[in-house]
Amino acid sequence: MAKREIVKVGSDVLRRQSRDVTEFNEKLHVLLDDMAETMYHADGVGLAAPQIGILRNVVVIDVGDGLVEMINPKITEQSGSQIGQEGCLSVPGRHGYVDRPAKLKLEYQDRFGNTKKITAKDFFARAICHETDHLKGVLYIDKLIEVED
Ligand code: CO
């Protein structure tokens, strides 16, 4: 495994659409391993492939329940709303509040190409929305809301 450099906001690669993975091979496994290492080293809870300069639909997430690798993730249903704080390894030193679905259904493939269907809620749902946005070239800072207190 190898730690990769995290691309920062302002870089064009963060604003482009990623493409689906079609080959579940050793190259993908190396990418996944490197992404996990990079995420953990940076104390992140999620990382999307464009954040290391790779325009592929691949994300890794660990919100405290273990590592989840998601290839070609697609949100198929979403409901409710939750406002919470987010940050991003590509936008260092900043945080902000974003409105996300409270609950969602997601389809993705694992590193071997097996299709998975899950339901996610709360912070896990938020992390999935944040990371899948990266695959569309969207950053959380595009969605910041003002919060009254
Ligand atoms: Co991010």
Coordinates of C-alpha atoms and ligand atoms in Angstrom, one line a residue:
M1 CA 0.0 0.0 0.0
A2 CA 1.1 3.5 -0.6
K3 CA -0.2 6.8 0.6
R4 CA -1.2 9.1 -2.2
E5 CA -1.3 12.9 -2.3
I6 CA -4.7 14.5 -1.7
V7 CA -5.8 17.0 -4.4
K8 CA -6.9 20.3 -3.0
V9 CA -9.8 22.6 -3.9
G10 CA -9.0 24.7 -7.0
S11 CA -7.8 21.7 -8.9
D12 CA -9.8 20.9 -12.1
V13 CA -9.8 17.2 -11.3
L14 CA -12.2 17.8 -8.4
R15 CA -14.7 19.3 -10.7
R16 CA -15.0 16.6 -13.3
Q17 CA -17.3 13.6 -13.7
S18 CA -15.8 10.2 -12.8
R19 CA -16.4 7.1 -14.9
D20 CA -17.6 3.7 -13.8
V21 CA -15.2 0.9 -13.1
T22 CA -15.6 -2.1 -15.4
E23 CA -12.6 -4.2 -14.5
F24 CA -12.3 -5.6 -11.0
N25 CA -8.7 -6.4 -11.1
E26 CA -5.4 -6.0 -9.2
K27 CA -5.1 -2.4 -10.3
L28 CA -8.5 -1.6 -8.7
H29 CA -7.4 -3.4 -5.5
V30 CA -4.2 -1.4 -5.3
L31 CA -6.3 1.8 -5.8
L32 CA -8.7 0.8 -3.0
D33 CA -5.8 -0.1 -0.6
D34 CA -4.1 3.2 -1.3
M35 CA -7.2 5.2 -0.8
A36 CA -7.9 3.6 2.5
E37 CA -4.3 4.2 3.6
T38 CA -4.5 7.8 2.5
M39 CA -7.8 8.4 4.2
Y40 CA -6.7 6.9 7.5
H41 CA -3.4 8.8 7.5
A42 CA -5.3 12.0 7.0
D43 CA -7.8 11.2 9.8
G44 CA -10.7 11.3 7.3
V45 CA -13.9 9.4 7.3
G46 CA -14.2 9.1 3.6
L47 CA -12.3 9.6 0.4
A48 CA -13.3 9.6 -3.3
A49 CA -10.9 8.6 -6.1
P50 CA -10.9 12.1 -7.7
Q51 CA -9.3 13.4 -4.5
I52 CA -6.2 11.5 -5.4
G53 CA -6.5 12.5 -9.1
I54 CA -8.3 9.3 -10.4
L55 CA -11.6 10.0 -12.2
R56 CA -13.2 6.7 -11.4
N57 CA -16.4 5.9 -9.4
V58 CA -14.7 4.6 -6.3
V59 CA -15.1 5.7 -2.7
V60 CA -13.9 4.5 0.7
I61 CA -15.8 5.3 3.9
D62 CA -15.2 4.5 7.5
V63 CA -17.4 6.4 9.9
G64 CA -16.3 4.2 12.8
D65 CA -17.9 0.9 11.9
G66 CA -15.1 -0.4 9.7
L67 CA -14.0 0.2 6.2
V68 CA -16.5 0.1 3.4
E69 CA -15.3 0.1 -0.2
M70 CA -17.9 1.2 -2.8
I71 CA -17.4 0.8 -6.5
N72 CA -19.9 2.5 -8.9
P73 CA -22.1 3.7 -6.0
K74 CA -25.6 4.8 -7.0
I75 CA -28.2 6.3 -4.6
T76 CA -31.5 4.7 -5.6
E77 CA -33.8 6.2 -2.9
Q78 CA -33.5 9.0 -0.4
S79 CA -35.8 10.4 2.2
G80 CA -35.9 12.9 5.0
S81 CA -33.5 15.6 5.8
Q82 CA -30.6 16.2 8.3
I83 CA -28.5 19.3 8.8
G84 CA -25.0 18.6 10.0
Q85 CA -21.4 19.7 9.9
E86 CA -19.0 18.5 7.2
G87 CA -15.4 19.0 6.2
C88 CA -13.3 17.6 3.4
L89 CA -9.7 16.5 3.1
S90 CA -9.6 18.5 -0.2
V91 CA -10.7 21.7 1.6
P92 CA -8.4 21.8 4.6
G93 CA -9.2 24.0 7.6
R94 CA -12.8 24.6 6.8
H95 CA -16.1 23.2 8.0
G96 CA -19.7 24.0 7.2
Y97 CA -23.3 22.8 7.5
V98 CA -25.0 20.9 4.8
D99 CA -28.5 19.6 4.4
R100 CA -28.5 15.9 3.4
P101 CA -31.1 13.1 3.2
A102 CA -31.7 11.4 6.6
K103 CA -31.9 8.0 5.0
L104 CA -31.0 6.5 1.7
K105 CA -30.7 3.3 -0.3
L106 CA -27.5 2.6 -2.2
E107 CA -26.4 0.1 -4.7
Y108 CA -22.7 -0.4 -5.4
Q109 CA -20.2 -3.1 -6.2
D110 CA -17.5 -4.5 -4.0
R111 CA -13.9 -5.0 -5.0
F112 CA -14.7 -8.3 -6.7
G113 CA -17.7 -6.9 -8.7
N114 CA -20.4 -8.3 -6.4
T115 CA -23.5 -6.1 -6.3
K116 CA -24.4 -4.8 -2.8
K117 CA -27.6 -3.1 -1.7
I118 CA -27.7 -1.2 1.6
T119 CA -29.7 1.2 3.6
A120 CA -27.9 4.0 5.3
K121 CA -28.9 6.7 7.7
D122 CA -27.6 9.5 9.9
F123 CA -23.8 10.2 9.6
F124 CA -23.2 7.2 7.3
A125 CA -25.8 8.5 4.9
R126 CA -24.2 12.0 5.1
A127 CA -20.7 10.5 4.3
I128 CA -22.1 8.6 1.3
C129 CA -23.7 11.7 -0.1
H130 CA -20.5 13.7 0.4
E131 CA -18.3 11.1 -1.3
T132 CA -20.7 10.3 -4.2
D133 CA -20.9 14.1 -4.8
H134 CA -17.2 14.0 -5.4
L135 CA -17.7 11.6 -8.2
K136 CA -19.9 14.2 -9.9
G137 CA -17.5 17.0 -9.4
V138 CA -19.5 18.5 -6.6
L139 CA -18.0 19.7 -3.3
Y140 CA -19.8 20.2 0.0
I141 CA -18.8 23.9 -0.1
D142 CA -21.2 24.2 -3.1
K143 CA -24.1 23.2 -0.8
L144 CA -23.4 25.2 2.4
I145 CA -26.4 26.5 4.2
E146 CA -26.8 29.1 6.8
V147 CA -27.9 27.9 10.2
E148 CA -29.8 30.0 12.6
D149 CA -29.3 29.4 16.2
Ligands
CO1 CO -14.7 15.5 0.5

